[in-house]
mmCIF file of C-alpha atoms and ligand atoms in Angstrom:
data_model
loop_
_atom_site.group_PDB
_atom_site.id
_atom_site.type_symbol
_atom_site.label_atom_id
_atom_site.label_comp_id
_atom_site.label_asym_id
_atom_site.label_seq_id
_atom_site.Cartn_x
_atom_site.Cartn_y
_atom_site.Cartn_z
ATOM 1 C CA MET N 14 -160.790 -60.113 -2.402
ATOM 2 C CA PRO N 15 -157.195 -59.242 -1.504
ATOM 3 C CA PRO N 16 -156.831 -55.578 -0.553
ATOM 4 C CA PHE N 17 -154.099 -54.919 -3.135
ATOM 5 C CA GLN N 18 -152.861 -56.109 -6.498
ATOM 6 C CA LEU N 19 -149.860 -58.406 -6.723
ATOM 7 C CA VAL N 20 -147.533 -57.231 -9.454
ATOM 8 C CA GLN N 21 -145.294 -60.285 -9.370
ATOM 9 C CA ASP N 22 -145.998 -63.772 -10.568
ATOM 10 C CA PRO N 23 -146.909 -65.637 -7.334
ATOM 11 C CA GLY N 24 -144.432 -68.311 -8.459
ATOM 12 C CA ALA N 25 -141.573 -65.789 -8.003
ATOM 13 C CA LEU N 26 -142.427 -64.972 -4.369
ATOM 14 C CA ALA N 27 -140.899 -66.063 -1.089
ATOM 15 C CA LEU N 28 -143.687 -66.116 1.494
ATOM 16 C CA PHE N 29 -142.935 -65.478 5.159
ATOM 17 C CA LEU N 30 -145.955 -65.903 7.370
ATOM 18 C CA ASP N 31 -146.478 -65.050 11.011
ATOM 19 C CA VAL N 32 -148.912 -67.480 12.644
ATOM 20 C CA ASP N 33 -150.885 -66.130 15.633
ATOM 21 C CA GLY N 34 -153.168 -63.283 14.594
ATOM 22 C CA THR N 35 -152.132 -63.780 10.942
ATOM 23 C CA LEU N 36 -152.994 -67.339 9.872
ATOM 24 C CA ILE N 37 -155.012 -68.290 12.962
ATOM 25 C CA ASP N 38 -157.076 -66.343 15.477
ATOM 26 C CA PHE N 39 -155.978 -65.829 19.062
ATOM 27 C CA ALA N 40 -157.493 -68.011 21.781
ATOM 28 C CA ALA N 41 -157.585 -67.599 25.574
ATOM 29 C CA THR N 42 -154.171 -69.281 25.840
ATOM 30 C CA PRO N 43 -151.577 -70.211 23.168
ATOM 31 C CA GLU N 44 -152.302 -73.916 23.781
ATOM 32 C CA ALA N 45 -156.004 -73.382 23.105
ATOM 33 C CA ALA N 46 -155.377 -71.849 19.651
ATOM 34 C CA ARG N 47 -156.373 -74.136 16.781
ATOM 35 C CA ALA N 48 -155.712 -73.969 13.070
ATOM 36 C CA PRO N 49 -158.779 -74.057 10.799
ATOM 37 C CA ALA N 50 -159.130 -77.577 9.347
ATOM 38 C CA ASP N 51 -158.253 -76.451 5.809
ATOM 39 C CA LEU N 52 -155.153 -74.420 6.747
ATOM 40 C CA PRO N 53 -152.514 -77.181 6.313
ATOM 41 C CA ALA N 54 -153.852 -77.892 2.792
ATOM 42 C CA ILE N 55 -153.885 -74.164 1.924
ATOM 43 C CA LEU N 56 -150.282 -73.779 3.103
ATOM 44 C CA GLN N 57 -149.192 -76.924 1.292
ATOM 45 C CA ALA N 58 -150.667 -75.649 -1.981
ATOM 46 C CA ALA N 59 -149.127 -72.170 -1.560
ATOM 47 C CA SER N 60 -145.794 -73.786 -0.738
ATOM 48 C CA SER N 61 -145.941 -75.871 -3.928
ATOM 49 C CA ARG N 62 -146.853 -72.749 -5.941
ATOM 50 C CA THR N 63 -143.653 -71.067 -4.681
ATOM 51 C CA ALA N 64 -141.494 -74.201 -5.145
ATOM 52 C CA GLY N 65 -141.182 -74.551 -1.374
ATOM 53 C CA ALA N 66 -140.321 -70.897 -0.659
ATOM 54 C CA LEU N 67 -142.844 -70.561 2.157
ATOM 55 C CA ALA N 68 -141.767 -70.331 5.796
ATOM 56 C CA LEU N 69 -143.532 -69.734 9.087
ATOM 57 C CA ILE N 70 -141.943 -66.940 11.156
ATOM 58 C CA SER N 71 -143.319 -67.121 14.682
ATOM 59 C CA GLY N 72 -142.768 -66.464 18.352
ATOM 60 C CA ARG N 73 -143.847 -70.056 18.974
ATOM 61 C CA SER N 74 -141.334 -72.892 19.074
ATOM 62 C CA ILE N 75 -141.038 -75.031 15.929
ATOM 63 C CA ALA N 76 -142.400 -78.000 17.913
ATOM 64 C CA GLU N 77 -145.517 -75.937 18.677
ATOM 65 C CA LEU N 78 -145.846 -74.885 15.024
ATOM 66 C CA ASP N 79 -145.681 -78.527 13.938
ATOM 67 C CA ARG N 80 -148.397 -79.432 16.453
ATOM 68 C CA LEU N 81 -150.646 -76.647 15.126
ATOM 69 C CA MET N 82 -150.118 -77.421 11.436
ATOM 70 C CA ALA N 83 -149.934 -81.250 11.665
ATOM 71 C CA PRO N 84 -149.265 -83.179 9.540
ATOM 72 C CA LEU N 85 -147.443 -80.354 7.718
ATOM 73 C CA GLN N 86 -143.827 -79.578 8.649
ATOM 74 C CA LEU N 87 -142.877 -76.375 6.859
ATOM 75 C CA PRO N 88 -139.614 -74.449 6.846
ATOM 76 C CA ALA N 89 -139.865 -72.307 9.968
ATOM 77 C CA ALA N 90 -138.184 -69.834 12.279
ATOM 78 C CA GLY N 91 -139.398 -70.279 15.854
ATOM 79 C CA LEU N 92 -138.994 -68.165 18.996
ATOM 80 C CA HIS N 93 -138.632 -64.956 16.933
ATOM 81 C CA GLY N 94 -135.678 -66.373 14.993
ATOM 82 C CA ALA N 95 -133.868 -68.328 17.730
ATOM 83 C CA GLU N 96 -134.774 -71.642 16.067
ATOM 84 C CA PHE N 97 -134.586 -72.549 12.385
ATOM 85 C CA ARG N 98 -135.635 -75.299 10.058
ATOM 86 C CA PHE N 99 -134.571 -74.353 6.571
ATOM 87 C CA THR N 100 -136.168 -77.146 4.587
ATOM 88 C CA GLU N 101 -139.326 -79.154 5.048
ATOM 89 C CA ALA N 102 -139.138 -81.807 7.733
ATOM 90 C CA ALA N 103 -135.405 -81.292 8.372
ATOM 91 C CA LEU N 104 -134.333 -81.328 12.011
ATOM 92 C CA PRO N 105 -134.711 -77.892 13.599
ATOM 93 C CA SER N 106 -131.668 -76.092 14.982
ATOM 94 C CA THR N 107 -132.504 -74.877 18.467
ATOM 95 C CA ALA N 108 -131.024 -72.125 20.603
ATOM 96 C CA ALA N 109 -129.579 -72.543 24.107
ATOM 97 C CA SER N 110 -132.120 -72.447 26.952
ATOM 98 C CA LEU N 111 -132.157 -69.607 29.490
ATOM 99 C CA PRO N 112 -130.575 -70.366 32.907
ATOM 100 C CA PRO N 113 -133.090 -72.549 34.868
ATOM 101 C CA GLN N 114 -132.652 -70.555 38.061
ATOM 102 C CA PHE N 115 -133.657 -67.342 36.282
ATOM 103 C CA VAL N 116 -136.663 -69.018 34.668
ATOM 104 C CA GLN N 117 -137.882 -70.556 37.946
ATOM 105 C CA LYS N 118 -137.622 -67.257 39.829
ATOM 106 C CA LEU N 119 -139.532 -65.317 37.205
ATOM 107 C CA ALA N 120 -142.170 -68.073 37.003
ATOM 108 C CA ALA N 121 -142.668 -67.849 40.774
ATOM 109 C CA GLU N 122 -142.988 -64.054 40.661
ATOM 110 C CA THR N 123 -145.495 -64.246 37.794
ATOM 111 C CA ALA N 124 -147.587 -66.765 39.757
ATOM 112 C CA ARG N 125 -148.373 -63.992 42.241
ATOM 113 C CA PHE N 126 -150.512 -62.309 39.539
ATOM 114 C CA PRO N 127 -153.799 -64.207 39.055
ATOM 115 C CA GLY N 128 -154.650 -64.301 35.359
ATOM 116 C CA ALA N 129 -151.026 -64.042 34.175
ATOM 117 C CA ARG N 130 -149.587 -67.145 32.538
ATOM 118 C CA PHE N 131 -145.900 -67.913 32.444
ATOM 119 C CA GLU N 132 -144.549 -69.840 29.454
ATOM 120 C CA ASP N 133 -141.046 -71.304 29.383
ATOM 121 C CA LYS N 134 -140.116 -71.572 25.699
ATOM 122 C CA GLY N 135 -136.527 -72.629 26.286
ATOM 123 C CA ALA N 136 -134.517 -69.860 24.605
ATOM 124 C CA SER N 137 -137.095 -67.276 25.716
ATOM 125 C CA VAL N 138 -139.920 -66.817 28.208
ATOM 126 C CA ALA N 139 -143.349 -65.280 27.728
ATOM 127 C CA ILE N 140 -145.856 -63.863 30.180
ATOM 128 C CA HIS N 141 -149.368 -63.918 28.745
ATOM 129 C CA PHE N 142 -152.096 -61.736 30.216
ATOM 130 C CA ARG N 143 -154.927 -62.246 27.743
ATOM 131 C CA ALA N 144 -157.072 -63.423 30.690
ATOM 132 C CA ALA N 145 -156.257 -60.259 32.669
ATOM 133 C CA PRO N 146 -155.446 -57.302 30.354
ATOM 134 C CA SER N 147 -155.521 -54.899 33.337
ATOM 135 C CA LEU N 148 -152.210 -56.429 34.501
ATOM 136 C CA ALA N 149 -150.333 -54.854 31.579
ATOM 137 C CA ALA N 150 -148.679 -52.007 33.514
ATOM 138 C CA GLU N 151 -147.861 -54.032 36.646
ATOM 139 C CA LEU N 152 -146.304 -56.894 34.692
ATOM 140 C CA HIS N 153 -144.344 -54.471 32.545
ATOM 141 C CA GLU N 154 -142.876 -52.901 35.687
ATOM 142 C CA LEU N 155 -142.075 -56.322 37.129
ATOM 143 C CA LEU N 156 -140.127 -57.238 33.986
ATOM 144 C CA LEU N 157 -138.265 -53.940 33.836
ATOM 145 C CA ARG N 158 -137.251 -54.367 37.499
ATOM 146 C CA TYR N 159 -136.197 -57.910 36.697
ATOM 147 C CA LEU N 160 -134.081 -56.889 33.720
ATOM 148 C CA ALA N 161 -132.299 -54.254 35.810
ATOM 149 C CA ARG N 162 -131.394 -56.773 38.517
ATOM 150 C CA ALA N 163 -127.827 -57.981 38.906
ATOM 151 C CA GLY N 164 -127.387 -61.543 37.660
ATOM 152 C CA THR N 165 -130.123 -61.314 35.018
ATOM 153 C CA PRO N 166 -128.808 -62.641 31.681
ATOM 154 C CA PRO N 167 -128.738 -60.052 28.851
ATOM 155 C CA LEU N 168 -132.301 -60.139 27.558
ATOM 156 C CA GLU N 169 -134.561 -58.016 25.408
ATOM 157 C CA LEU N 170 -138.158 -57.200 26.352
ATOM 158 C CA MET N 171 -140.646 -57.563 23.495
ATOM 159 C CA VAL N 172 -144.186 -56.269 23.776
ATOM 160 C CA GLY N 173 -146.621 -58.450 21.847
ATOM 161 C CA GLU N 174 -150.395 -58.842 21.700
ATOM 162 C CA LEU N 175 -151.301 -59.225 25.424
ATOM 163 C CA VAL N 176 -147.946 -60.912 25.970
ATOM 164 C CA TYR N 177 -144.496 -59.837 27.087
ATOM 165 C CA GLU N 178 -141.482 -61.832 26.021
ATOM 166 C CA LEU N 179 -137.912 -61.866 27.219
ATOM 167 C CA LYS N 180 -135.451 -63.169 24.675
ATOM 168 C CA PRO N 181 -131.700 -62.975 24.092
ATOM 169 C CA PRO N 182 -130.808 -59.971 21.902
ATOM 170 C CA GLY N 183 -129.410 -60.247 18.394
ATOM 171 C CA PHE N 184 -132.247 -61.857 16.466
ATOM 172 C CA ASP N 185 -135.813 -61.048 15.471
ATOM 173 C CA LYS N 186 -138.238 -61.838 12.673
ATOM 174 C CA GLY N 187 -136.164 -59.602 10.367
ATOM 175 C CA THR N 188 -132.925 -61.548 10.930
ATOM 176 C CA ALA N 189 -134.957 -64.752 10.408
ATOM 177 C CA ILE N 190 -136.226 -63.592 6.999
ATOM 178 C CA ARG N 191 -132.716 -62.490 6.009
ATOM 179 C CA ALA N 192 -131.358 -65.959 6.921
ATOM 180 C CA PHE N 193 -133.995 -67.740 4.818
ATOM 181 C CA MET N 194 -133.289 -65.446 1.859
ATOM 182 C CA GLN N 195 -129.728 -66.796 1.803
ATOM 183 C CA HIS N 196 -131.033 -70.361 1.360
ATOM 184 C CA THR N 197 -132.504 -72.222 -1.591
ATOM 185 C CA PRO N 198 -135.343 -72.041 -2.621
ATOM 186 C CA PHE N 199 -135.825 -68.571 -1.090
ATOM 187 C CA THR N 200 -132.791 -66.863 -2.658
ATOM 188 C CA GLY N 201 -133.541 -64.557 -5.600
ATOM 189 C CA ARG N 202 -137.272 -64.360 -4.930
ATOM 190 C CA THR N 203 -139.389 -61.382 -3.850
ATOM 191 C CA PRO N 204 -139.966 -61.676 -0.099
ATOM 192 C CA ILE N 205 -143.409 -60.942 1.320
ATOM 193 C CA PHE N 206 -143.907 -60.944 5.073
ATOM 194 C CA VAL N 207 -147.435 -61.103 6.467
ATOM 195 C CA ALA N 208 -147.897 -60.384 10.187
ATOM 196 C CA ASP N 209 -150.264 -58.683 12.582
ATOM 197 C CA HIS N 210 -148.379 -56.691 15.228
ATOM 198 C CA VAL N 211 -145.935 -53.828 15.722
ATOM 199 C CA ILE N 212 -143.624 -56.480 17.242
ATOM 200 C CA ASP N 213 -143.241 -57.707 13.629
ATOM 201 C CA GLN N 214 -141.894 -54.448 12.198
ATOM 202 C CA ALA N 215 -138.320 -55.727 11.806
ATOM 203 C CA GLY N 216 -139.786 -58.344 9.463
ATOM 204 C CA PHE N 217 -141.692 -55.781 7.383
ATOM 205 C CA ASP N 218 -138.590 -53.588 7.133
ATOM 206 C CA THR N 219 -136.350 -56.504 6.156
ATOM 207 C CA ALA N 220 -138.750 -57.706 3.454
ATOM 208 C CA SER N 221 -138.816 -54.230 1.886
ATOM 209 C CA SER N 222 -135.044 -53.782 2.176
ATOM 210 C CA LEU N 223 -134.677 -57.037 0.206
ATOM 211 C CA GLY N 224 -136.913 -55.808 -2.617
ATOM 212 C CA GLY N 225 -140.195 -57.157 -1.278
ATOM 213 C CA TYR N 226 -142.820 -55.833 1.101
ATOM 214 C CA GLY N 227 -144.787 -56.332 4.278
ATOM 215 C CA LEU N 228 -148.531 -56.832 4.561
ATOM 216 C CA SER N 229 -150.169 -56.454 7.947
ATOM 217 C CA VAL N 230 -153.357 -57.934 9.351
ATOM 218 C CA GLY N 231 -156.150 -56.066 11.127
ATOM 219 C CA SER N 232 -154.804 -52.562 10.395
ATOM 220 C CA LYS N 233 -152.009 -50.967 8.389
ATOM 221 C CA LEU N 234 -148.898 -51.153 10.567
ATOM 222 C CA PRO N 235 -145.642 -49.173 10.242
ATOM 223 C CA GLY N 236 -143.460 -50.767 7.567
ATOM 224 C CA ALA N 237 -146.359 -52.542 5.790
ATOM 225 C CA ILE N 238 -147.641 -51.366 2.400
ATOM 226 C CA ASP N 239 -151.207 -52.638 2.837
ATOM 227 C CA PHE N 240 -153.261 -54.812 5.157
ATOM 228 C CA PHE N 241 -155.724 -57.684 5.321
ATOM 229 C CA PRO N 242 -158.793 -57.090 7.512
ATOM 230 C CA ASP N 243 -158.556 -60.449 9.285
ATOM 231 C CA THR N 244 -157.010 -63.947 9.324
ATOM 232 C CA ALA N 245 -159.751 -65.332 7.048
ATOM 233 C CA SER N 246 -158.776 -62.874 4.301
ATOM 234 C CA VAL N 247 -155.100 -63.926 4.611
ATOM 235 C CA ARG N 248 -156.111 -67.575 4.160
ATOM 236 C CA ALA N 249 -158.336 -66.652 1.183
ATOM 237 C CA TRP N 250 -155.425 -64.750 -0.416
ATOM 238 C CA LEU N 251 -153.065 -67.727 0.029
ATOM 239 C CA LYS N 252 -155.697 -69.996 -1.481
ATOM 240 C CA GLY N 253 -155.967 -67.624 -4.449
ATOM 241 C CA LEU N 254 -152.180 -67.672 -5.037
ATOM 242 C CA ALA N 255 -152.202 -71.423 -5.457
HETATM 243 MG MG1 LIG Z 12 -148.753 -62.520 15.323
#
């Protein structure tokens, strides 16, 4: 059962869905994460129910989202809003990559920490430490030192679920939702953002400022009005909408 009552007709909603920790469970590495076999069909049905007003809002690249949800290609914002695809199967717009020299140096420094995994996402970089959670403080210090260094491009540090990300400032999951809400078929609908981490708060806040609301996963997070206990209950809720 969903933890709350929807007051709107599901057909009048715009659904914005985080992916990792929301629609699918975390795995040891981002590459190892798999979508449950029925997820593409559930998303397809929920998308039809909202006349296509369903978008994935993720820290992953759109290419990665397509791989996870194959054969589905949904509207999506990737890399926390650096990449967009406004309509199904359109070509994604991508953001400029970070300077290669900066990326290579940080990758080499990260390699000195066994258990930390460096991911070059193009417009952003991520350092995952799911395999070595005890590295949290040391890696955080490394990144802060790095950001303070002369010659580092202007970047923002984001603290995710056993991951740090450096991305250019000026966009987040909130700006992504706002951008979708200016496009058909999202415009004029009630936005709902479902996500699992404090990193997603800009998205919750944006959804409520646009007359909708945020729903978190795992626990009730700041900015969310209610929460789902786990990813399975999010999938069951989406199934119920359709
Ligand atoms: Mg997430």
